[in-house]
Each structure stands twice: as structure tokens, then as C-alpha cells.
Amino acid sequence: MTRAADVPDISAIEAKLVKLQAALSGDLPRERRLRRWSEFIRERDGHRCVDCHSCRRLSAHHICRKSFLAEPQFETGNGITLCSACHREVHRGFNARPDLSLPVDAQGGEKLASMERLYSILTDDAVERGLMRDEFYFLSNELLASFKRMQGYDPATYFPGSRVEQAYLMLAEGELGVRRAMAEANGVPMTKQPLLPGGLYLVRPESAGEPRESIVVQTYVPRSKPSTK
């Protein structure tokens, strides 16, 4: 049987987006802007939990926490609708303002594994429902650059897919410094190229005076692509 959320009401989603954009461009209090953001997220997600599909006691959750990075708090790609049980689960553990002088996730407050999973299921949901449009799932270049730096990559490093899928892939990466240390410990040449899910490293043996070289073989096929319509 087809669920209501499987047939999204594009006009209703667009109407909520217009209200959000008007709130962000005006001089409204932060609480009003957050309310418009929350209304858009829940409308876009079909008024059901994207994780378990419950339609009860819903709220719009910031995937990247406001206390970690404040800039993306109104970005449409940084929100996902969760029921109270799923929302409680993602907030389990350390939930205070993190000490940003410590290494990333040293207190467990950033919940990187949870962020990775939520960006992943949000990508799948958008693709399955035919909603992957840049304005519906927007993440700024600044946020994506922050994720890259956090994982040890240059901000110009390429990741495929739509912006929310890129966020998932960045957070799914092993931290570059850890990978470099493991490679050096095993005498393996290191490359700065990302290793996407399903990919592997190949090490070419030394030959004809040429040093050993690492190459990355990527098998990952993006689930989504940017679209304005």
C-alpha cells in the first residue's frame, strides 16, 4: 500500500520553503526563524520520522548540533524529522556544550557516527521519494569544508553526490591522520585521496628504481546528484 509520505506534496513543501526563506531574509527573532525551519523540515519529510516512519510526537532535529557549529542551524540539509524515541536516542550520552579546545568528539558530544548515519538515511529518503533538490537539502560550502578539515582533508578535496550525500561520505571517512599513522607503521605509502565506502588501496611494488606507490580504487556509486528541480 502506498503511504502518504511516498507521494510528497511538492507545492506544500515549496510553500513552507518560501516562508522559511522570508523569515531568514527578514529581521525576525531566532525562535521564529527556527520555527519556520522546523515547519519546513517536517513538511519535506512527510510528517513522519525518517528513521522509523512513526507519525507520532515528531520534531525537527539538527543533524550537526548548534552547539558544535552554529552556522548551519537554518540550512535545510541539516534537519531531519524524528519521533520522540528516535530523537531521544540520538541525544543519549553527553549532551552539553562541547569544549572545542579538545579534539573532535573527545567528549562524545558531536556524535559523529550518528551524524554520518542521519545524513545517510536522509539521502536515501530524498532519493526514494524523488525530492533531491538543492534547495530542499541545502548544506553550505562552509559546513562541508568544516567536515573535510575535521577529517584531515583539504577543503578543495572532491566528494561525489548531492550535498547531504557528500556530508555522509566525509563523516564515513577514517580520519586522515589515523590512516597516515597506520600506513607508516606498515611501511605503506600514503595518499590523500578519500577512500569511499567499498573502495580499496592498491600498493604498486617498487620497480625499475621507482618507489612504491599507493593508489585508490573507488567502487562507490553515488546515490544522488545535485538537482535544482
PDB file of C-alpha atoms in Angstrom:
ATOM      1  CA  MET A   1       0.000   0.000   0.000  1.00  0.00           C
ATOM      2  CA  THR A   2       1.325   3.482  -0.850  1.00  0.00           C
ATOM      3  CA  ARG A   3       1.919   5.694   2.181  1.00  0.00           C
ATOM      4  CA  ALA A   4       1.093   9.403   2.092  1.00  0.00           C
ATOM      5  CA  ALA A   5       4.763  10.285   2.618  1.00  0.00           C
ATOM      6  CA  ASP A   6       5.683   8.275  -0.507  1.00  0.00           C
ATOM      7  CA  VAL A   7       3.781  10.819  -2.646  1.00  0.00           C
ATOM      8  CA  PRO A   8       5.204  14.146  -1.463  1.00  0.00           C
ATOM      9  CA  ASP A   9       3.126  17.300  -1.796  1.00  0.00           C
ATOM     10  CA  ILE A  10       5.661  19.435  -3.665  1.00  0.00           C
ATOM     11  CA  SER A  11       3.513  22.574  -3.561  1.00  0.00           C
ATOM     12  CA  ALA A  12       3.164  22.333   0.232  1.00  0.00           C
ATOM     13  CA  ILE A  13       6.919  21.800   0.622  1.00  0.00           C
ATOM     14  CA  GLU A  14       7.661  24.769  -1.634  1.00  0.00           C
ATOM     15  CA  ALA A  15       5.218  26.940   0.327  1.00  0.00           C
ATOM     16  CA  LYS A  16       6.980  26.102   3.597  1.00  0.00           C
ATOM     17  CA  LEU A  17      10.322  26.838   1.955  1.00  0.00           C
ATOM     18  CA  VAL A  18       9.116  30.279   0.847  1.00  0.00           C
ATOM     19  CA  LYS A  19       8.061  31.040   4.435  1.00  0.00           C
ATOM     20  CA  LEU A  20      11.438  29.877   5.746  1.00  0.00           C
ATOM     21  CA  GLN A  21      13.343  31.963   3.215  1.00  0.00           C
ATOM     22  CA  ALA A  22      11.223  35.021   4.077  1.00  0.00           C
ATOM     23  CA  ALA A  23      11.925  34.506   7.777  1.00  0.00           C
ATOM     24  CA  LEU A  24      15.664  34.203   7.169  1.00  0.00           C
ATOM     25  CA  SER A  25      15.793  37.303   4.992  1.00  0.00           C
ATOM     26  CA  GLY A  26      13.802  39.385   7.487  1.00  0.00           C
ATOM     27  CA  ASP A  27      14.661  40.699  10.927  1.00  0.00           C
ATOM     28  CA  LEU A  28      12.776  38.071  12.911  1.00  0.00           C
ATOM     29  CA  PRO A  29      13.795  36.671  16.298  1.00  0.00           C
ATOM     30  CA  ARG A  30      15.820  33.464  16.221  1.00  0.00           C
ATOM     31  CA  GLU A  31      12.919  31.482  17.726  1.00  0.00           C
ATOM     32  CA  ARG A  32      10.641  32.482  14.829  1.00  0.00           C
ATOM     33  CA  ARG A  33      13.273  31.504  12.273  1.00  0.00           C
ATOM     34  CA  LEU A  34      13.791  28.154  13.991  1.00  0.00           C
ATOM     35  CA  ARG A  35      10.019  27.588  13.979  1.00  0.00           C
ATOM     36  CA  ARG A  36       9.843  28.185  10.218  1.00  0.00           C
ATOM     37  CA  TRP A  37      12.862  25.886   9.740  1.00  0.00           C
ATOM     38  CA  SER A  38      11.193  23.158  11.800  1.00  0.00           C
ATOM     39  CA  GLU A  39       7.921  23.514   9.880  1.00  0.00           C
ATOM     40  CA  PHE A  40       9.747  23.121   6.570  1.00  0.00           C
ATOM     41  CA  ILE A  41      11.722  20.050   7.699  1.00  0.00           C
ATOM     42  CA  ARG A  42       8.600  18.236   8.917  1.00  0.00           C
ATOM     43  CA  GLU A  43       6.661  19.105   5.744  1.00  0.00           C
ATOM     44  CA  ARG A  44       9.507  17.971   3.481  1.00  0.00           C
ATOM     45  CA  ASP A  45       9.811  14.668   5.375  1.00  0.00           C
ATOM     46  CA  GLY A  46       6.122  13.867   5.024  1.00  0.00           C
ATOM     47  CA  HIS A  47       5.243  14.411   8.689  1.00  0.00           C
ATOM     48  CA  ARG A  48       6.804  11.128   9.751  1.00  0.00           C
ATOM     49  CA  CYS A  49      10.046  10.008  11.349  1.00  0.00           C
ATOM     50  CA  VAL A  50      12.597   9.453   8.579  1.00  0.00           C
ATOM     51  CA  ASP A  51      14.225   6.729  10.687  1.00  0.00           C
ATOM     52  CA  CYS A  52      11.327   4.531  11.882  1.00  0.00           C
ATOM     53  CA  HIS A  53       8.402   6.138   9.941  1.00  0.00           C
ATOM     54  CA  SER A  54       6.345   6.780  13.086  1.00  0.00           C
ATOM     55  CA  CYS A  55       3.915   9.685  12.715  1.00  0.00           C
ATOM     56  CA  ARG A  56       3.637  10.451  16.430  1.00  0.00           C
ATOM     57  CA  ARG A  57       5.352  13.138  18.537  1.00  0.00           C
ATOM     58  CA  LEU A  58       7.599  14.487  15.783  1.00  0.00           C
ATOM     59  CA  SER A  59      10.295  17.131  15.921  1.00  0.00           C
ATOM     60  CA  ALA A  60      12.903  18.531  13.549  1.00  0.00           C
ATOM     61  CA  HIS A  61      16.390  17.527  14.669  1.00  0.00           C
ATOM     62  CA  HIS A  62      19.611  19.385  13.816  1.00  0.00           C
ATOM     63  CA  ILE A  63      21.997  16.724  12.498  1.00  0.00           C
ATOM     64  CA  CYS A  64      25.058  18.899  13.094  1.00  0.00           C
ATOM     65  CA  ARG A  65      24.417  20.309  16.568  1.00  0.00           C
ATOM     66  CA  LYS A  66      24.003  24.062  17.010  1.00  0.00           C
ATOM     67  CA  SER A  67      26.452  24.000  19.939  1.00  0.00           C
ATOM     68  CA  PHE A  68      29.072  22.392  17.689  1.00  0.00           C
ATOM     69  CA  LEU A  69      28.647  24.595  14.598  1.00  0.00           C
ATOM     70  CA  ALA A  70      26.082  27.402  14.771  1.00  0.00           C
ATOM     71  CA  GLU A  71      26.208  28.427  11.092  1.00  0.00           C
ATOM     72  CA  PRO A  72      24.131  25.561   9.601  1.00  0.00           C
ATOM     73  CA  GLN A  73      21.267  25.797  12.106  1.00  0.00           C
ATOM     74  CA  PHE A  74      18.861  27.089   9.419  1.00  0.00           C
ATOM     75  CA  GLU A  75      20.192  25.035   6.482  1.00  0.00           C
ATOM     76  CA  THR A  76      17.571  22.694   5.043  1.00  0.00           C
ATOM     77  CA  GLY A  77      20.021  19.808   4.586  1.00  0.00           C
ATOM     78  CA  ASN A  78      20.939  19.908   8.270  1.00  0.00           C
ATOM     79  CA  GLY A  79      17.489  18.884   9.501  1.00  0.00           C
ATOM     80  CA  ILE A  80      15.698  15.564   9.748  1.00  0.00           C
ATOM     81  CA  THR A  81      12.299  14.660  11.222  1.00  0.00           C
ATOM     82  CA  LEU A  82      12.462  12.217  14.136  1.00  0.00           C
ATOM     83  CA  CYS A  83       9.888  10.810  16.525  1.00  0.00           C
ATOM     84  CA  SER A  84      10.418  11.267  20.254  1.00  0.00           C
ATOM     85  CA  ALA A  85      12.006   7.817  20.686  1.00  0.00           C
ATOM     86  CA  CYS A  86      14.488   8.243  17.824  1.00  0.00           C
ATOM     87  CA  HIS A  87      15.184  11.831  18.890  1.00  0.00           C
ATOM     88  CA  ARG A  88      15.912  10.696  22.445  1.00  0.00           C
ATOM     89  CA  GLU A  89      18.300   8.051  21.118  1.00  0.00           C
ATOM     90  CA  VAL A  90      20.439  10.483  19.118  1.00  0.00           C
ATOM     91  CA  HIS A  91      20.736  12.763  22.172  1.00  0.00           C
ATOM     92  CA  ARG A  92      21.722   9.928  24.509  1.00  0.00           C
ATOM     93  CA  GLY A  93      25.029  10.409  26.340  1.00  0.00           C
ATOM     94  CA  PHE A  94      26.933  13.684  26.533  1.00  0.00           C
ATOM     95  CA  ASN A  95      24.579  16.454  25.517  1.00  0.00           C
ATOM     96  CA  ALA A  96      26.110  19.635  26.927  1.00  0.00           C
ATOM     97  CA  ARG A  97      28.027  22.367  25.124  1.00  0.00           C
ATOM     98  CA  PRO A  98      31.276  20.734  23.938  1.00  0.00           C
ATOM     99  CA  ASP A  99      34.739  22.001  24.847  1.00  0.00           C
ATOM    100  CA  LEU A 100      36.021  22.984  21.396  1.00  0.00           C
ATOM    101  CA  SER A 101      39.611  23.147  22.700  1.00  0.00           C
ATOM    102  CA  LEU A 102      39.563  19.339  22.872  1.00  0.00           C
ATOM    103  CA  PRO A 103      39.958  17.025  19.862  1.00  0.00           C
ATOM    104  CA  VAL A 104      36.808  16.476  17.812  1.00  0.00           C
ATOM    105  CA  ASP A 105      34.320  14.199  19.613  1.00  0.00           C
ATOM    106  CA  ALA A 106      36.664  13.781  22.605  1.00  0.00           C
ATOM    107  CA  GLN A 107      33.604  14.110  24.887  1.00  0.00           C
ATOM    108  CA  GLY A 108      31.294  12.186  22.577  1.00  0.00           C
ATOM    109  CA  GLY A 109      29.160  15.288  22.162  1.00  0.00           C
ATOM    110  CA  GLU A 110      29.472  15.664  18.409  1.00  0.00           C
ATOM    111  CA  LYS A 111      28.199  12.103  17.878  1.00  0.00           C
ATOM    112  CA  LEU A 112      29.955  11.741  14.539  1.00  0.00           C
ATOM    113  CA  ALA A 113      28.700   8.184  13.928  1.00  0.00           C
ATOM    114  CA  SER A 114      25.117   9.370  14.497  1.00  0.00           C
ATOM    115  CA  MET A 115      25.624  12.347  12.165  1.00  0.00           C
ATOM    116  CA  GLU A 116      27.013  10.037   9.491  1.00  0.00           C
ATOM    117  CA  ARG A 117      24.011   7.714   9.768  1.00  0.00           C
ATOM    118  CA  LEU A 118      21.421  10.509   9.731  1.00  0.00           C
ATOM    119  CA  TYR A 119      22.904  12.156   6.624  1.00  0.00           C
ATOM    120  CA  SER A 120      22.915   8.706   5.009  1.00  0.00           C
ATOM    121  CA  ILE A 121      19.256   7.873   5.700  1.00  0.00           C
ATOM    122  CA  LEU A 122      18.227  11.421   4.768  1.00  0.00           C
ATOM    123  CA  THR A 123      19.953  10.927   1.392  1.00  0.00           C
ATOM    124  CA  ASP A 124      18.158   7.615   0.851  1.00  0.00           C
ATOM    125  CA  ASP A 125      14.809   9.138   1.807  1.00  0.00           C
ATOM    126  CA  ALA A 126      15.242  12.069  -0.596  1.00  0.00           C
ATOM    127  CA  VAL A 127      16.199   9.772  -3.472  1.00  0.00           C
ATOM    128  CA  GLU A 128      13.422   7.239  -2.835  1.00  0.00           C
ATOM    129  CA  ARG A 129      10.769   9.989  -2.710  1.00  0.00           C
ATOM    130  CA  GLY A 130      12.155  11.927  -5.695  1.00  0.00           C
ATOM    131  CA  LEU A 131      12.848  15.046  -3.620  1.00  0.00           C
ATOM    132  CA  MET A 132      16.577  15.557  -4.049  1.00  0.00           C
ATOM    133  CA  ARG A 133      16.627  19.243  -4.892  1.00  0.00           C
ATOM    134  CA  ASP A 134      19.396  21.570  -3.776  1.00  0.00           C
ATOM    135  CA  GLU A 135      17.045  23.981  -2.040  1.00  0.00           C
ATOM    136  CA  PHE A 136      15.277  21.175  -0.139  1.00  0.00           C
ATOM    137  CA  TYR A 137      18.528  19.657   1.171  1.00  0.00           C
ATOM    138  CA  PHE A 138      20.989  22.541   1.216  1.00  0.00           C
ATOM    139  CA  LEU A 139      24.299  22.423   3.080  1.00  0.00           C
ATOM    140  CA  SER A 140      26.699  25.338   2.736  1.00  0.00           C
ATOM    141  CA  ASN A 141      30.208  25.122   1.350  1.00  0.00           C
ATOM    142  CA  GLU A 142      31.412  26.349   4.744  1.00  0.00           C
ATOM    143  CA  LEU A 143      29.854  23.401   6.583  1.00  0.00           C
ATOM    144  CA  LEU A 144      31.187  20.862   4.088  1.00  0.00           C
ATOM    145  CA  ALA A 145      34.646  22.462   4.313  1.00  0.00           C
ATOM    146  CA  SER A 146      34.455  22.164   8.113  1.00  0.00           C
ATOM    147  CA  PHE A 147      33.714  18.437   7.813  1.00  0.00           C
ATOM    148  CA  LYS A 148      36.660  17.993   5.445  1.00  0.00           C
ATOM    149  CA  ARG A 149      39.057  19.829   7.765  1.00  0.00           C
ATOM    150  CA  MET A 150      37.723  17.847  10.709  1.00  0.00           C
ATOM    151  CA  GLN A 151      38.661  14.627   8.906  1.00  0.00           C
ATOM    152  CA  GLY A 152      42.071  15.984   7.907  1.00  0.00           C
ATOM    153  CA  TYR A 153      41.300  16.794   4.259  1.00  0.00           C
ATOM    154  CA  ASP A 154      41.932  19.927   2.277  1.00  0.00           C
ATOM    155  CA  PRO A 155      38.638  21.858   1.772  1.00  0.00           C
ATOM    156  CA  ALA A 156      39.103  21.505  -2.001  1.00  0.00           C
ATOM    157  CA  THR A 157      39.022  17.667  -1.821  1.00  0.00           C
ATOM    158  CA  TYR A 158      36.300  16.260  -4.094  1.00  0.00           C
ATOM    159  CA  PHE A 159      33.451  14.106  -2.782  1.00  0.00           C
ATOM    160  CA  PRO A 160      30.630  12.941  -5.104  1.00  0.00           C
ATOM    161  CA  GLY A 161      26.860  13.177  -4.834  1.00  0.00           C
ATOM    162  CA  SER A 162      24.452  15.801  -3.547  1.00  0.00           C
ATOM    163  CA  ARG A 163      25.436  17.940  -0.573  1.00  0.00           C
ATOM    164  CA  VAL A 164      23.835  15.688   2.060  1.00  0.00           C
ATOM    165  CA  GLU A 165      25.454  12.627   0.493  1.00  0.00           C
ATOM    166  CA  GLN A 166      28.804  14.413   0.496  1.00  0.00           C
ATOM    167  CA  ALA A 167      28.344  15.096   4.223  1.00  0.00           C
ATOM    168  CA  TYR A 168      27.703  11.389   4.813  1.00  0.00           C
ATOM    169  CA  LEU A 169      30.784  10.370   2.823  1.00  0.00           C
ATOM    170  CA  MET A 170      33.014  12.882   4.635  1.00  0.00           C
ATOM    171  CA  LEU A 171      31.925  11.626   8.044  1.00  0.00           C
ATOM    172  CA  ALA A 172      32.234   7.989   6.898  1.00  0.00           C
ATOM    173  CA  GLU A 173      35.933   8.577   6.170  1.00  0.00           C
ATOM    174  CA  GLY A 174      38.573   7.346   8.560  1.00  0.00           C
ATOM    175  CA  GLU A 175      40.381  10.390   9.988  1.00  0.00           C
ATOM    176  CA  LEU A 176      43.288  11.068   7.647  1.00  0.00           C
ATOM    177  CA  GLY A 177      45.901  11.400  10.392  1.00  0.00           C
ATOM    178  CA  VAL A 178      44.974   7.977  11.806  1.00  0.00           C
ATOM    179  CA  ARG A 179      45.155   6.382   8.356  1.00  0.00           C
ATOM    180  CA  ARG A 180      48.536   8.021   7.734  1.00  0.00           C
ATOM    181  CA  ALA A 181      49.915   6.670  11.034  1.00  0.00           C
ATOM    182  CA  MET A 182      48.657   3.151  10.236  1.00  0.00           C
ATOM    183  CA  ALA A 183      50.155   3.307   6.747  1.00  0.00           C
ATOM    184  CA  GLU A 184      53.540   4.482   8.049  1.00  0.00           C
ATOM    185  CA  ALA A 185      53.552   1.765  10.724  1.00  0.00           C
ATOM    186  CA  ASN A 186      53.094  -0.849   7.994  1.00  0.00           C
ATOM    187  CA  GLY A 187      55.504   0.746   5.532  1.00  0.00           C
ATOM    188  CA  VAL A 188      52.715   1.567   3.071  1.00  0.00           C
ATOM    189  CA  PRO A 189      52.879   4.787   1.011  1.00  0.00           C
ATOM    190  CA  MET A 190      50.022   7.124   1.841  1.00  0.00           C
ATOM    191  CA  THR A 191      47.685   9.023  -0.464  1.00  0.00           C
ATOM    192  CA  LYS A 192      45.488  11.994   0.447  1.00  0.00           C
ATOM    193  CA  GLN A 193      42.674  10.789  -1.804  1.00  0.00           C
ATOM    194  CA  PRO A 194      39.499   9.804   0.125  1.00  0.00           C
ATOM    195  CA  LEU A 195      38.656   6.119   0.425  1.00  0.00           C
ATOM    196  CA  LEU A 196      34.908   5.935  -0.248  1.00  0.00           C
ATOM    197  CA  PRO A 197      32.772   3.015   1.009  1.00  0.00           C
ATOM    198  CA  GLY A 198      33.642  -0.185  -0.840  1.00  0.00           C
ATOM    199  CA  GLY A 199      36.930   1.206  -2.176  1.00  0.00           C
ATOM    200  CA  LEU A 200      40.371  -0.201  -1.528  1.00  0.00           C
ATOM    201  CA  TYR A 201      44.033   0.726  -1.560  1.00  0.00           C
ATOM    202  CA  LEU A 202      46.407  -0.896  -4.017  1.00  0.00           C
ATOM    203  CA  VAL A 203      50.143  -0.650  -3.427  1.00  0.00           C
ATOM    204  CA  ARG A 204      52.301  -0.899  -6.506  1.00  0.00           C
ATOM    205  CA  PRO A 205      55.601  -2.635  -5.777  1.00  0.00           C
ATOM    206  CA  GLU A 206      58.893  -0.888  -6.312  1.00  0.00           C
ATOM    207  CA  SER A 207      60.231  -1.478  -9.809  1.00  0.00           C
ATOM    208  CA  ALA A 208      62.957  -0.103 -12.061  1.00  0.00           C
ATOM    209  CA  GLY A 209      64.112   2.240  -9.352  1.00  0.00           C
ATOM    210  CA  GLU A 210      60.640   3.705  -8.910  1.00  0.00           C
ATOM    211  CA  PRO A 211      59.393   3.861  -5.302  1.00  0.00           C
ATOM    212  CA  ARG A 212      56.293   2.049  -4.158  1.00  0.00           C
ATOM    213  CA  GLU A 213      53.075   3.927  -4.809  1.00  0.00           C
ATOM    214  CA  SER A 214      49.570   3.751  -3.318  1.00  0.00           C
ATOM    215  CA  ILE A 215      46.518   4.192  -5.497  1.00  0.00           C
ATOM    216  CA  VAL A 216      42.854   4.190  -4.522  1.00  0.00           C
ATOM    217  CA  VAL A 217      40.333   2.089  -6.417  1.00  0.00           C
ATOM    218  CA  GLN A 218      36.853   3.532  -5.954  1.00  0.00           C
ATOM    219  CA  THR A 219      33.781   1.348  -6.434  1.00  0.00           C
ATOM    220  CA  TYR A 220      31.263   3.667  -4.761  1.00  0.00           C
ATOM    221  CA  VAL A 221      28.343   4.776  -6.947  1.00  0.00           C
ATOM    222  CA  PRO A 222      26.673   7.978  -5.686  1.00  0.00           C
ATOM    223  CA  ARG A 223      23.063   7.535  -4.648  1.00  0.00           C
ATOM    224  CA  SER A 224      22.163  11.099  -5.529  1.00  0.00           C
ATOM    225  CA  LYS A 225      23.210  14.041  -7.627  1.00  0.00           C
ATOM    226  CA  PRO A 226      22.577  17.769  -7.304  1.00  0.00           C
ATOM    227  CA  SER A 227      19.363  18.956  -8.899  1.00  0.00           C
ATOM    228  CA  THR A 228      17.604  22.315  -8.929  1.00  0.00           C
ATOM    229  CA  LYS A 229      14.307  20.768  -9.966  1.00  0.00           C
TER     230      LYS A 229
END
